[in-house]
Amino acid sequence: MNQNHNMFPYKILLLAVILVLGGFSGTAAAAGFALIEQSGSGMGNAFAGGAAAVDDASVQFFNPAAITELKGTQFSVAAHSVMPSAKLTDANARETTLGNIPYTTPGAAEDGGVNAIVPNLYFVSDINPQTKFGLSISVPFGLSTDYSNDWIGRYHGIKSSVETININPVLAFKLNDRLSLGGGISAQHISAELTSAIDSGAICYARVLQLGGNPAVSCAPAGLTPGNNATDSYAKIKGDDWGYGFNLGLLYKPVDGARIGVAYRSSVKQSIEGDATFTRSAAFNAFLTGAGSTLFTNTSDSADINLPATLSVSAAHALNTQLELMGDITWTQWNKFKELRVKYGNPAQPDSVTTESWRNTLRYSAGLTYKLDDRMKLRGGVAYDQTPVPDDEHRTVRLPDNNRTWIALGMTYAASSQLSFDVGYSHLFLKDSHINSTTEASVAQNLQGTYKNNIDLLSAQVNYMF
């Protein structure tokens, strides 16, 4: 009986690893496409004091040094439900290369938000009284938007999916009663899929005009007119890669009851490689075949992306045995994301380019935890998260991001000295996101409108101490 009882936590741990590695979907809830949803307990505080928290094993994502404050061997497994809405209103679209032609069949505007689950798992154990080992499996970046094939912004994007899994072992050392240091390495896998429609009619018009012909004769009779979704073609770009990075942390206790945490997580360069698949409409296929063109034929693809570094400074202070206040400022180095350029193995296929010109951001948060009794803690927090998107012209349908304000509530319940549960909820208020985006291609399309965005987050976490 004791043997089965002792094996129970390990079975839970194995099941949690399978859950995290077996599949997930990610939708950005922090600014850009970062996912700050890395802790069920932290969710209730709007992740205020993240690098100075010592509640459970999930703190190692925010600061590896902080695990020296945990007792014994612990693991935490969490799941976060991300429920976004991203609805484009007052939309209009037009082709701009051939004379600013409004689309005759524009399709409708719609909500591109996709509900998703983001999991994470953390494990901490003693090496000796001064040294701790930690392991985290998390999802630090993610993006998911999805529209209908005939929606008004289809030439800018239909489906966008970016998923990451980060495996991060860490070591932490308690130098003395006041100061701890920690660090680790990360192996991060990324997979991406992007789809969009191709304006077959506009490309036909542009090619025929370039050759001195009459598109009304060569294109229009086959239905190849600008913006005609009946003759649209489609592109799907897929790829994946492994990248590597590191994280460092410091935890300092200037006085009893107070903690200051400083943590840095490095940039990770991902060189994504995969395949590009094109589905040409019958009319467009006939036109390209007749012209002897190899445009939009299946080929390999590649893209480089630098996922950003972060630097966090956090503080937590217990005013008494019941009330703890906390705060955090986190800087994210988004300015390395200058453009998304997809290159193709087919030399006839020009690069697909989206200029991003993102800027570095700051996130500010403040929160409190109130110990109601020996079993229950209540949490609350607020945060303000800057967007890296610089202006309306660089906002895209794949990520119609803007500044956001968080309101968060949560609680921790200790079922026993070994087992506890966390739940947290946050609502994110986003500013209206105006878009005035033009595709960067030989035939360009412009899309204008206003996104009405909001996000709801719900987290649940289980913590077990061996």
Short mmCIF file of C-alpha atoms in Angstrom, two decimals:
data_model
loop_
_atom_site.label_atom_id
_atom_site.label_comp_id
_atom_site.label_asym_id
_atom_site.label_seq_id
_atom_site.Cartn_x
_atom_site.Cartn_y
_atom_site.Cartn_z
CA MET A 1 0.00 0.00 0.00
CA ASN A 2 2.79 2.45 0.88
CA GLN A 3 4.65 1.55 -2.31
CA ASN A 4 1.63 2.41 -4.46
CA HIS A 5 1.11 5.64 -2.52
CA ASN A 6 4.73 6.69 -3.05
CA MET A 7 4.50 5.97 -6.79
CA PHE A 8 1.37 8.07 -7.21
CA PRO A 9 3.10 11.48 -7.60
CA TYR A 10 5.50 10.05 -10.20
CA LYS A 11 2.58 8.73 -12.23
CA ILE A 12 1.01 12.19 -12.13
CA LEU A 13 4.33 13.70 -13.19
CA LEU A 14 4.64 11.29 -16.13
CA LEU A 15 1.06 12.03 -17.21
CA ALA A 16 1.74 15.78 -17.03
CA VAL A 17 4.87 15.45 -19.20
CA ILE A 18 2.85 13.55 -21.80
CA LEU A 19 0.18 16.28 -21.67
CA VAL A 20 2.65 19.09 -22.30
CA LEU A 21 4.70 17.31 -24.98
CA GLY A 22 1.76 15.59 -26.62
CA GLY A 23 0.16 18.69 -28.09
CA PHE A 24 -1.25 22.10 -27.28
CA SER A 25 -2.52 25.25 -28.86
CA GLY A 26 -1.24 28.69 -28.00
CA THR A 27 -2.81 32.10 -28.38
CA ALA A 28 -0.84 35.18 -27.42
CA ALA A 29 -2.16 36.87 -24.28
CA ALA A 30 0.91 38.88 -23.36
CA ALA A 31 1.90 41.61 -25.83
CA GLY A 32 3.26 40.44 -29.16
CA PHE A 33 2.98 36.66 -29.32
CA ALA A 34 4.62 35.97 -25.96
CA LEU A 35 2.74 33.82 -23.46
CA ILE A 36 3.12 34.98 -19.87
CA GLU A 37 0.63 32.31 -18.75
CA GLN A 38 3.27 30.21 -16.97
CA SER A 39 1.80 29.86 -13.47
CA GLY A 40 -1.65 29.22 -12.03
CA SER A 41 -0.77 31.02 -8.79
CA GLY A 42 0.80 33.91 -10.70
CA MET A 43 -2.33 34.38 -12.80
CA GLY A 44 -4.27 35.48 -9.72
CA ASN A 45 -1.75 38.29 -9.13
CA ALA A 46 -1.56 39.35 -12.84
CA PHE A 47 2.00 37.93 -12.57
CA ALA A 48 3.05 40.79 -10.30
CA GLY A 49 6.23 39.96 -8.41
CA GLY A 50 6.93 37.03 -10.75
CA ALA A 51 10.70 36.95 -10.22
CA ALA A 52 10.31 37.36 -6.42
CA ALA A 53 7.47 34.89 -5.80
CA VAL A 54 8.16 31.72 -3.81
CA ASP A 55 4.73 30.08 -3.85
CA ASP A 56 5.47 26.91 -5.83
CA ALA A 57 7.72 25.29 -8.43
CA SER A 58 6.35 27.47 -11.28
CA VAL A 59 8.50 30.37 -10.04
CA GLN A 60 11.52 28.89 -11.86
CA PHE A 61 10.18 30.14 -15.22
CA PHE A 62 10.31 33.71 -13.92
CA ASN A 63 13.48 33.38 -11.79
CA PRO A 64 15.52 30.17 -11.38
CA ALA A 65 17.20 31.53 -8.23
CA ALA A 66 13.87 31.65 -6.37
CA ILE A 67 13.55 27.86 -6.11
CA THR A 68 16.09 27.92 -3.24
CA GLU A 69 13.20 29.18 -1.08
CA LEU A 70 11.10 26.07 -1.75
CA LYS A 71 11.12 23.11 0.61
CA GLY A 72 11.79 19.52 -0.40
CA THR A 73 10.80 18.04 -3.75
CA GLN A 74 7.85 19.64 -5.50
CA PHE A 75 6.09 19.67 -8.81
CA SER A 76 3.38 21.84 -10.30
CA VAL A 77 1.30 21.26 -13.41
CA ALA A 78 -1.00 23.92 -14.84
CA ALA A 79 -3.37 24.50 -17.72
CA HIS A 80 -4.48 27.93 -18.90
CA SER A 81 -7.56 28.49 -21.04
CA VAL A 82 -7.07 31.48 -23.37
CA MET A 83 -10.33 32.87 -24.78
CA PRO A 84 -9.69 35.79 -27.15
CA SER A 85 -11.93 37.86 -29.36
CA ALA A 86 -10.47 39.79 -32.30
CA LYS A 87 -13.31 41.16 -34.42
CA LEU A 88 -12.66 43.48 -37.37
CA THR A 89 -15.29 46.20 -37.83
CA ASP A 90 -15.85 48.97 -40.42
CA ALA A 91 -13.65 47.01 -42.82
CA ASN A 92 -12.88 47.85 -46.41
CA ALA A 93 -10.36 46.31 -48.79
CA ARG A 94 -8.99 47.14 -52.22
CA GLU A 95 -6.27 46.26 -54.68
CA THR A 96 -3.81 49.17 -54.91
CA THR A 97 -1.32 48.28 -57.66
CA LEU A 98 -3.71 48.44 -60.62
CA GLY A 99 -5.44 51.68 -59.74
CA ASN A 100 -6.97 51.37 -56.27
CA ILE A 101 -9.73 48.93 -57.27
CA PRO A 102 -12.28 48.08 -54.57
CA TYR A 103 -13.01 44.39 -54.25
CA THR A 104 -16.22 43.45 -56.04
CA THR A 105 -16.69 40.37 -53.81
CA PRO A 106 -14.93 41.35 -50.60
CA GLY A 107 -16.44 38.78 -48.25
CA ALA A 108 -17.32 39.66 -44.66
CA ALA A 109 -15.33 40.83 -41.65
CA GLU A 110 -15.23 38.34 -38.80
CA ASP A 111 -13.72 37.34 -35.46
CA GLY A 112 -10.34 35.66 -35.86
CA GLY A 113 -9.88 34.76 -32.19
CA VAL A 114 -9.27 31.08 -31.39
CA ASN A 115 -9.75 29.52 -27.95
CA ALA A 116 -6.71 27.57 -26.78
CA ILE A 117 -5.15 25.66 -23.89
CA VAL A 118 -1.61 26.48 -22.72
CA PRO A 119 -0.01 23.88 -20.38
CA ASN A 120 3.14 24.01 -18.23
CA LEU A 121 4.94 21.66 -15.88
CA TYR A 122 7.58 22.30 -13.20
CA PHE A 123 9.71 20.05 -10.99
CA VAL A 124 12.10 21.05 -8.17
CA SER A 125 14.30 18.85 -5.97
CA ASP A 126 17.20 19.16 -3.52
CA ILE A 127 20.76 18.33 -4.53
CA ASN A 128 22.12 19.42 -1.15
CA PRO A 129 20.98 21.95 1.50
CA GLN A 130 22.33 24.86 -0.56
CA THR A 131 21.61 23.63 -4.10
CA LYS A 132 18.36 22.99 -5.96
CA PHE A 133 17.62 21.43 -9.33
CA GLY A 134 14.62 22.47 -11.38
CA LEU A 135 13.06 21.40 -14.66
CA SER A 136 10.33 23.18 -16.56
CA ILE A 137 8.41 22.31 -19.71
CA SER A 138 6.55 25.38 -20.88
CA VAL A 139 5.04 27.22 -23.83
CA PRO A 140 6.66 30.67 -23.88
CA PHE A 141 5.37 31.83 -27.29
CA GLY A 142 2.22 31.08 -29.22
CA LEU A 143 -0.15 32.55 -31.76
CA SER A 144 -3.43 31.34 -33.22
CA THR A 145 -5.87 33.24 -35.41
CA ASP A 146 -8.25 31.72 -37.93
CA TYR A 147 -10.64 33.27 -40.47
CA SER A 148 -12.85 31.92 -43.25
CA ASN A 149 -11.35 31.43 -46.71
CA ASP A 150 -13.56 34.16 -48.18
CA TRP A 151 -13.27 36.80 -45.46
CA ILE A 152 -12.42 40.37 -46.42
CA GLY A 153 -8.79 40.20 -45.27
CA ARG A 154 -7.99 36.82 -46.83
CA TYR A 155 -5.07 38.12 -48.93
CA HIS A 156 -3.41 39.31 -45.71
CA GLY A 157 -3.91 36.04 -43.82
CA ILE A 158 -6.36 33.26 -43.09
CA LYS A 159 -4.85 30.87 -40.57
CA SER A 160 -1.86 31.68 -38.36
CA SER A 161 -0.44 29.16 -35.92
CA VAL A 162 2.83 29.42 -33.99
CA GLU A 163 3.54 26.90 -31.23
CA THR A 164 6.60 26.48 -29.01
CA ILE A 165 7.74 24.01 -26.38
CA ASN A 166 10.62 25.03 -24.11
CA ILE A 167 12.55 22.47 -22.02
CA ASN A 168 14.54 24.30 -19.35
CA PRO A 169 16.66 22.58 -16.65
CA VAL A 170 18.05 24.97 -14.01
CA LEU A 171 20.37 24.97 -11.00
CA ALA A 172 20.05 27.38 -8.06
CA PHE A 173 22.53 28.08 -5.24
CA LYS A 174 21.87 29.70 -1.87
CA LEU A 175 25.08 31.64 -1.21
CA ASN A 176 23.88 32.76 2.22
CA ASP A 177 20.63 33.51 4.04
CA ARG A 178 20.13 36.67 1.97
CA LEU A 179 21.32 35.89 -1.57
CA SER A 180 20.62 33.14 -4.10
CA LEU A 181 21.75 32.76 -7.72
CA GLY A 182 20.37 30.52 -10.45
CA GLY A 183 20.63 29.73 -14.12
CA GLY A 184 19.71 27.24 -16.78
CA ILE A 185 19.70 26.35 -20.46
CA SER A 186 16.73 26.04 -22.82
CA ALA A 187 15.99 23.80 -25.78
CA GLN A 188 13.05 25.30 -27.61
CA HIS A 189 11.05 23.78 -30.46
CA ILE A 190 8.94 25.97 -32.71
CA SER A 191 6.41 24.98 -35.34
CA ALA A 192 4.51 27.40 -37.55
CA GLU A 193 1.77 27.32 -40.15
CA LEU A 194 0.56 30.36 -42.11
CA THR A 195 -2.11 30.34 -44.81
CA SER A 196 -3.50 33.07 -47.02
CA ALA A 197 -5.45 33.56 -50.22
CA ILE A 198 -3.83 34.60 -53.51
CA ASP A 199 -5.61 37.20 -55.63
CA SER A 200 -5.44 35.24 -58.88
CA GLY A 201 -7.36 37.85 -60.83
CA ALA A 202 -5.16 40.77 -59.82
CA ILE A 203 -1.99 38.82 -60.66
CA CYS A 204 -3.44 37.89 -64.07
CA TYR A 205 -4.32 41.54 -64.75
CA ALA A 206 -0.86 42.75 -63.72
CA ARG A 207 0.98 40.16 -65.85
CA VAL A 208 -1.09 40.82 -68.95
CA LEU A 209 -0.72 44.61 -68.60
CA GLN A 210 3.03 44.15 -68.11
CA LEU A 211 3.18 42.33 -71.47
CA GLY A 212 1.10 45.01 -73.18
CA GLY A 213 -2.04 42.90 -73.44
CA ASN A 214 -5.68 43.49 -72.55
CA PRO A 215 -6.77 41.79 -69.28
CA ALA A 216 -10.43 42.26 -70.24
CA VAL A 217 -9.74 39.78 -73.01
CA SER A 218 -7.11 37.51 -71.43
CA CYS A 219 -8.30 37.36 -67.80
CA ALA A 220 -11.88 38.55 -67.25
CA PRO A 221 -13.69 35.92 -69.38
CA ALA A 222 -12.26 33.18 -67.08
CA GLY A 223 -13.39 35.06 -63.97
CA LEU A 224 -9.86 36.28 -63.22
CA THR A 225 -10.74 39.75 -61.98
CA PRO A 226 -9.22 41.50 -58.92
CA GLY A 227 -10.73 40.38 -55.63
CA ASN A 228 -12.91 37.60 -57.08
CA ASN A 229 -12.87 34.93 -54.37
CA ALA A 230 -14.38 32.39 -56.81
CA THR A 231 -11.00 32.20 -58.58
CA ASP A 232 -8.77 32.74 -55.53
CA SER A 233 -5.79 30.46 -55.04
CA TYR A 234 -4.25 29.58 -51.67
CA ALA A 235 -0.84 29.32 -50.02
CA LYS A 236 0.15 27.27 -46.97
CA ILE A 237 3.58 27.76 -45.36
CA LYS A 238 4.75 25.27 -42.73
CA GLY A 239 8.01 24.69 -40.89
CA ASP A 240 9.73 23.95 -37.60
CA ASP A 241 13.08 24.15 -35.82
CA TRP A 242 14.95 23.72 -32.52
CA GLY A 243 16.70 26.71 -30.96
CA TYR A 244 18.72 27.19 -27.77
CA GLY A 245 19.10 29.83 -25.09
CA PHE A 246 19.69 30.42 -21.38
CA ASN A 247 18.23 32.14 -18.34
CA LEU A 248 19.80 33.67 -15.23
CA GLY A 249 18.36 34.90 -11.96
CA LEU A 250 19.13 36.50 -8.61
CA LEU A 251 17.03 36.58 -5.43
CA TYR A 252 17.98 38.96 -2.61
CA LYS A 253 16.29 39.35 0.78
CA PRO A 254 17.31 42.78 2.14
CA VAL A 255 15.24 42.35 5.33
CA ASP A 256 13.04 39.63 6.73
CA GLY A 257 9.79 39.39 4.80
CA ALA A 258 11.08 41.20 1.70
CA ARG A 259 12.44 39.76 -1.55
CA ILE A 260 13.89 41.34 -4.69
CA GLY A 261 14.21 39.23 -7.81
CA VAL A 262 16.08 40.00 -11.02
CA ALA A 263 15.88 37.60 -13.95
CA TYR A 264 17.06 37.51 -17.57
CA ARG A 265 15.94 35.13 -20.31
CA SER A 266 17.98 35.19 -23.50
CA SER A 267 16.82 35.57 -27.07
CA VAL A 268 16.42 32.33 -29.03
CA LYS A 269 17.13 32.32 -32.76
CA GLN A 270 14.93 29.95 -34.73
CA SER A 271 15.75 29.01 -38.35
CA ILE A 272 12.48 27.49 -39.50
CA GLU A 273 12.47 25.14 -42.49
CA GLY A 274 9.58 23.33 -44.09
CA ASP A 275 7.32 23.22 -47.14
CA ALA A 276 5.16 25.69 -49.03
CA THR A 277 2.04 24.26 -50.63
CA PHE A 278 0.05 26.20 -53.24
CA THR A 279 -3.48 25.41 -54.42
CA ARG A 280 -4.13 27.17 -57.73
CA SER A 281 -7.70 27.68 -58.93
CA ALA A 282 -8.52 26.03 -62.25
CA ALA A 283 -8.65 29.34 -64.12
CA PHE A 284 -5.38 30.58 -62.58
CA ASN A 285 -3.70 27.24 -63.23
CA ALA A 286 -4.68 27.42 -66.89
CA PHE A 287 -3.35 30.98 -67.13
CA LEU A 288 0.03 30.16 -65.50
CA THR A 289 0.44 26.93 -67.48
CA GLY A 290 -0.27 28.75 -70.72
CA ALA A 291 2.30 31.40 -69.80
CA GLY A 292 4.92 28.74 -68.94
CA SER A 293 5.19 30.10 -65.40
CA THR A 294 6.36 28.07 -62.38
CA LEU A 295 4.97 30.60 -59.89
CA PHE A 296 2.99 29.17 -56.98
CA THR A 297 4.23 25.59 -57.33
CA ASN A 298 4.98 23.47 -54.27
CA THR A 299 8.48 24.02 -52.91
CA SER A 300 10.59 24.18 -49.76
CA ASP A 301 10.56 27.26 -47.54
CA SER A 302 12.64 28.83 -44.77
CA ALA A 303 12.41 31.77 -42.37
CA ASP A 304 14.58 33.15 -39.56
CA ILE A 305 13.04 34.64 -36.44
CA ASN A 306 14.62 35.95 -33.24
CA LEU A 307 12.37 35.31 -30.26
CA PRO A 308 12.98 38.13 -27.78
CA ALA A 309 15.06 38.39 -24.64
CA THR A 310 13.36 39.54 -21.42
CA LEU A 311 14.59 41.25 -18.25
CA SER A 312 12.42 41.36 -15.12
CA VAL A 313 12.80 43.19 -11.82
CA SER A 314 10.32 42.12 -9.14
CA ALA A 315 9.71 42.79 -5.46
CA ALA A 316 7.54 41.22 -2.78
CA HIS A 317 7.06 42.37 0.80
CA ALA A 318 5.01 40.78 3.58
CA LEU A 319 3.44 43.58 5.61
CA ASN A 320 2.35 41.07 8.25
CA THR A 321 1.59 37.36 8.55
CA GLN A 322 -1.48 37.73 6.31
CA LEU A 323 -0.83 40.38 3.65
CA GLU A 324 1.90 40.41 1.00
CA LEU A 325 2.34 43.14 -1.65
CA MET A 326 4.24 42.61 -4.89
CA GLY A 327 5.19 44.35 -8.10
CA ASP A 328 7.09 43.74 -11.33
CA ILE A 329 8.54 45.53 -14.35
CA THR A 330 9.45 43.36 -17.34
CA TRP A 331 11.29 44.57 -20.45
CA THR A 332 10.99 42.58 -23.69
CA GLN A 333 13.41 43.04 -26.59
CA TRP A 334 10.97 42.92 -29.50
CA ASN A 335 13.00 45.27 -31.70
CA LYS A 336 14.87 42.29 -33.18
CA PHE A 337 11.63 41.34 -34.94
CA LYS A 338 12.10 43.66 -37.90
CA GLU A 339 10.44 41.58 -40.61
CA LEU A 340 8.99 38.19 -41.38
CA ARG A 341 10.67 37.00 -44.58
CA VAL A 342 9.87 33.61 -46.05
CA LYS A 343 12.30 32.33 -48.69
CA TYR A 344 11.43 29.61 -51.18
CA GLY A 345 13.40 26.81 -52.83
CA ASN A 346 11.71 27.66 -56.15
CA PRO A 347 13.92 30.42 -57.63
CA ALA A 348 10.97 31.81 -59.59
CA GLN A 349 8.98 32.41 -56.40
CA PRO A 350 9.83 35.78 -54.80
CA ASP A 351 10.23 36.07 -51.03
CA SER A 352 7.11 36.69 -48.98
CA VAL A 353 7.87 39.73 -46.81
CA THR A 354 5.99 41.42 -43.99
CA THR A 355 7.76 44.39 -42.43
CA GLU A 356 7.11 44.38 -38.69
CA SER A 357 9.42 47.09 -37.24
CA TRP A 358 8.43 46.09 -33.72
CA ARG A 359 9.67 48.08 -30.73
CA ASN A 360 10.81 47.06 -27.25
CA THR A 361 8.08 46.97 -24.60
CA LEU A 362 7.54 47.28 -20.85
CA ARG A 363 5.01 45.47 -18.71
CA TYR A 364 4.04 46.89 -15.29
CA SER A 365 2.13 44.90 -12.68
CA ALA A 366 1.12 45.16 -9.02
CA GLY A 367 -0.68 42.67 -6.84
CA LEU A 368 -1.39 41.34 -3.37
CA THR A 369 -1.94 38.02 -1.62
CA TYR A 370 -4.06 37.75 1.52
CA LYS A 371 -3.77 34.65 3.73
CA LEU A 372 -7.33 34.05 4.89
CA ASP A 373 -6.43 31.05 7.05
CA ASP A 374 -4.06 28.08 7.09
CA ARG A 375 -5.69 26.62 3.98
CA MET A 376 -6.78 29.55 1.85
CA LYS A 377 -4.99 32.45 0.13
CA LEU A 378 -6.78 35.10 -1.91
CA ARG A 379 -5.02 36.91 -4.75
CA GLY A 380 -5.53 40.01 -6.86
CA GLY A 381 -3.57 42.09 -9.32
CA VAL A 382 -3.49 44.62 -12.14
CA ALA A 383 -1.09 45.07 -15.03
CA TYR A 384 -0.42 47.26 -18.04
CA ASP A 385 1.18 45.61 -21.06
CA GLN A 386 2.59 47.64 -23.97
CA THR A 387 2.26 46.40 -27.53
CA PRO A 388 5.37 46.11 -29.74
CA VAL A 389 3.33 47.07 -32.84
CA PRO A 390 4.43 50.61 -33.74
CA ASP A 391 1.42 51.90 -35.73
CA ASP A 392 -1.66 51.06 -37.80
CA GLU A 393 0.39 50.38 -40.94
CA HIS A 394 2.37 47.60 -39.19
CA ARG A 395 -0.60 45.94 -37.51
CA THR A 396 -1.56 42.68 -39.23
CA VAL A 397 -4.61 40.43 -39.30
CA ARG A 398 -2.41 37.62 -38.00
CA LEU A 399 -1.79 39.56 -34.78
CA PRO A 400 -4.01 42.66 -34.35
CA ASP A 401 -2.23 43.55 -31.11
CA ASN A 402 -2.52 46.65 -28.94
CA ASN A 403 -1.83 47.89 -25.40
CA ARG A 404 -3.75 45.96 -22.77
CA THR A 405 -4.81 46.36 -19.14
CA TRP A 406 -5.17 43.33 -16.87
CA ILE A 407 -7.55 42.78 -13.96
CA ALA A 408 -6.87 39.50 -12.12
CA LEU A 409 -8.28 37.45 -9.24
CA GLY A 410 -7.29 34.08 -7.84
CA MET A 411 -7.00 31.77 -4.86
CA THR A 412 -4.85 28.97 -3.46
CA TYR A 413 -6.35 26.14 -1.45
CA ALA A 414 -4.15 23.75 0.57
CA ALA A 415 -5.90 20.40 0.77
CA SER A 416 -3.08 19.03 2.94
CA SER A 417 0.54 19.76 3.82
CA GLN A 418 1.51 18.09 0.52
CA LEU A 419 -1.26 18.99 -1.93
CA SER A 420 -2.57 22.39 -2.99
CA PHE A 421 -4.60 23.86 -5.84
CA ASP A 422 -4.54 27.24 -7.56
CA VAL A 423 -7.13 28.91 -9.74
CA GLY A 424 -6.82 32.31 -11.38
CA TYR A 425 -8.85 34.48 -13.74
CA SER A 426 -7.87 37.57 -15.71
CA HIS A 427 -9.75 39.82 -18.08
CA LEU A 428 -7.68 41.83 -20.54
CA PHE A 429 -9.01 45.12 -21.86
CA LEU A 430 -7.40 46.01 -25.19
CA LYS A 431 -7.54 49.37 -26.89
CA ASP A 432 -9.31 49.43 -30.25
CA SER A 433 -6.75 48.38 -32.83
CA HIS A 434 -6.91 50.32 -36.08
CA ILE A 435 -5.41 48.62 -39.10
CA ASN A 436 -4.22 50.16 -42.38
CA SER A 437 -2.16 47.30 -43.77
CA THR A 438 -0.86 46.86 -47.32
CA THR A 439 0.65 43.59 -48.51
CA GLU A 440 4.22 43.75 -49.78
CA ALA A 441 3.97 41.98 -53.14
CA SER A 442 4.00 42.68 -56.87
CA VAL A 443 0.24 43.12 -56.62
CA ALA A 444 -0.63 44.80 -53.32
CA GLN A 445 -3.86 44.81 -51.34
CA ASN A 446 -4.84 47.30 -48.67
CA LEU A 447 -7.07 46.50 -45.70
CA GLN A 448 -8.51 49.08 -43.32
CA GLY A 449 -10.75 48.76 -40.30
CA THR A 450 -10.85 48.62 -36.52
CA TYR A 451 -10.35 45.55 -34.37
CA LYS A 452 -12.43 45.22 -31.20
CA ASN A 453 -10.34 42.95 -28.98
CA ASN A 454 -10.56 41.41 -25.53
CA ILE A 455 -9.18 38.30 -23.84
CA ASP A 456 -10.33 36.15 -20.93
CA LEU A 457 -7.86 33.83 -19.16
CA LEU A 458 -8.67 31.03 -16.75
CA SER A 459 -5.93 29.00 -15.01
CA ALA A 460 -5.89 25.88 -12.86
CA GLN A 461 -2.79 24.41 -11.20
CA VAL A 462 -2.00 21.43 -8.98
CA ASN A 463 1.02 21.49 -6.65
CA TYR A 464 2.42 18.45 -4.86
CA MET A 465 5.22 18.26 -2.31
CA PHE A 466 6.88 14.84 -1.96
#
